[in-house]
Short mmCIF file of C-alpha atoms in Angstrom, two decimals:
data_model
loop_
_atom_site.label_atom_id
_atom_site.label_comp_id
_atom_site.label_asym_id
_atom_site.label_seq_id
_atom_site.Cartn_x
_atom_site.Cartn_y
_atom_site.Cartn_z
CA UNK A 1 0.00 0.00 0.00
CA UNK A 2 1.06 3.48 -0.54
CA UNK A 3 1.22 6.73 1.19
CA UNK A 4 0.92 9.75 -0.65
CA UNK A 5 2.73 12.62 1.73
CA UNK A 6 2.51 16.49 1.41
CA UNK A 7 4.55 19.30 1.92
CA UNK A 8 7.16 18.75 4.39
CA UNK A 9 6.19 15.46 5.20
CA UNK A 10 7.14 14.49 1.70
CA UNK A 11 10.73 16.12 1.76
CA UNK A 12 11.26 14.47 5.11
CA UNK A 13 10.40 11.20 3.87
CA UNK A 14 12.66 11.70 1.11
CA UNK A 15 9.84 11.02 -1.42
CA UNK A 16 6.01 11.92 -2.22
CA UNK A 17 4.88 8.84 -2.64
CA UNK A 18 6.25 5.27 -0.23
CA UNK A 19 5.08 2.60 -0.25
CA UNK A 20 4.72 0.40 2.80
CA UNK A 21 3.79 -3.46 3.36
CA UNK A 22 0.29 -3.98 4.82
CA UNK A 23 -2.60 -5.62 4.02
CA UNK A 24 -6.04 -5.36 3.78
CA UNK A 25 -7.51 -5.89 7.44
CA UNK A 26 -4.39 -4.34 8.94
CA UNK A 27 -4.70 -0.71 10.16
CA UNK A 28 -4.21 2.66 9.41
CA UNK A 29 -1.77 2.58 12.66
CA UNK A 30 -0.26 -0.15 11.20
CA UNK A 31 0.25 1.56 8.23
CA UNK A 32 1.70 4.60 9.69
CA UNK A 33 3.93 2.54 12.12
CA UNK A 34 5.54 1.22 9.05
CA UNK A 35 5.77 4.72 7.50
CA UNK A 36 7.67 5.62 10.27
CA UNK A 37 9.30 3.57 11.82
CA UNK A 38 12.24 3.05 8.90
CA UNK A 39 12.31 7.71 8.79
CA UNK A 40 12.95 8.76 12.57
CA UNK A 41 13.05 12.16 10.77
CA UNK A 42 9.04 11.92 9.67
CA UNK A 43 8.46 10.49 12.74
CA UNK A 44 9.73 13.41 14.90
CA UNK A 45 7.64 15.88 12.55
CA UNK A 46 4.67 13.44 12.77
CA UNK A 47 3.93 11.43 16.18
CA UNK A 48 4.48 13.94 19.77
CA UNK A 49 7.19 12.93 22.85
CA UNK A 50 4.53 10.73 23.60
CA UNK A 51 4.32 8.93 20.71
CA UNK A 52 0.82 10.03 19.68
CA UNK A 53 -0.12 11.40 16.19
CA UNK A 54 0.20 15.44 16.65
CA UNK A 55 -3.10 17.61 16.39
CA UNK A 56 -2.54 19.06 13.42
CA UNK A 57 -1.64 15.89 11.32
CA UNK A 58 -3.99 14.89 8.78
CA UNK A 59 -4.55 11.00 8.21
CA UNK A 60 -6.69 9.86 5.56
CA UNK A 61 -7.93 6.71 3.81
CA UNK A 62 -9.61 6.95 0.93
CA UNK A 63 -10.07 10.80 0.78
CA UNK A 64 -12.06 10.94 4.26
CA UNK A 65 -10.10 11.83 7.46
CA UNK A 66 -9.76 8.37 9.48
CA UNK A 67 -10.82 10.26 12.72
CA UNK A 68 -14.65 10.38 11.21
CA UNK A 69 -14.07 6.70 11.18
CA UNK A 70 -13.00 4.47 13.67
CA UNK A 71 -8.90 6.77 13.87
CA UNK A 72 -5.77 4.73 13.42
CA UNK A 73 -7.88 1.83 14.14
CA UNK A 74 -9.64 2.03 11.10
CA UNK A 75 -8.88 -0.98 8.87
CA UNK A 76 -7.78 -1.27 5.53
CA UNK A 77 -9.63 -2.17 2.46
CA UNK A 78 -7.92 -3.59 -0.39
CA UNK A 79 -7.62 -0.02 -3.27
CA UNK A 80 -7.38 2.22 -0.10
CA UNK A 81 -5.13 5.47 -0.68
CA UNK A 82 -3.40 7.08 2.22
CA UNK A 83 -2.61 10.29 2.83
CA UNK A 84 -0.52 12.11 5.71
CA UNK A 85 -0.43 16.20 5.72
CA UNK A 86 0.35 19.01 7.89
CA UNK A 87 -1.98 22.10 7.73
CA UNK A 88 -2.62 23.92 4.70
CA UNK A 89 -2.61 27.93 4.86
CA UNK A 90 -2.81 30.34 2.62
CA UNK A 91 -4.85 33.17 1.44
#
């Protein structure tokens, strides 16, 4: 499965697009744990000193925001797209 990363998630990461190996019925955690996990860097920007995703990090699956769903315990679906993002601002 693949992540599809914005802004400076993406040039932390190295890349726009990674792809990670999960399955369908893993979860979105899952997902993001193996994101992670292999980029300290992303994970710094991404997760808090507690290890939890930070406030104003975006998740989604599919195009809807995984906390309308059940959060990073949402499962995947086989033909799911994810997506990680800071805040967007402009004007």
């Amino acid at each position: 499965m693949q992540w599809k990363l914005f802004a400076d998630l993406a040039e932390l990461a190295g890349d726009k697009t990674v792809s990670v190996d999960v399955e369908p019925g893993d979860t979105v955690g899952d997902a993001l744990d193996a994101l992670l996990e292999p980029r300290p860097e992303l994970e710094d920007r991404v997760l808090d000193e507690d290890g939890r995703l930070r406030d104003h990090i975006n998740v989604l699956r599919s195009g809807t925001n995984v906390f309308t769903e059940n959060g990073l315990e949402t499962e995947l679906e086989s033909g799911d797209e994810l997506a990680l993002f800071p805040p967007v601002s402009g004007g």
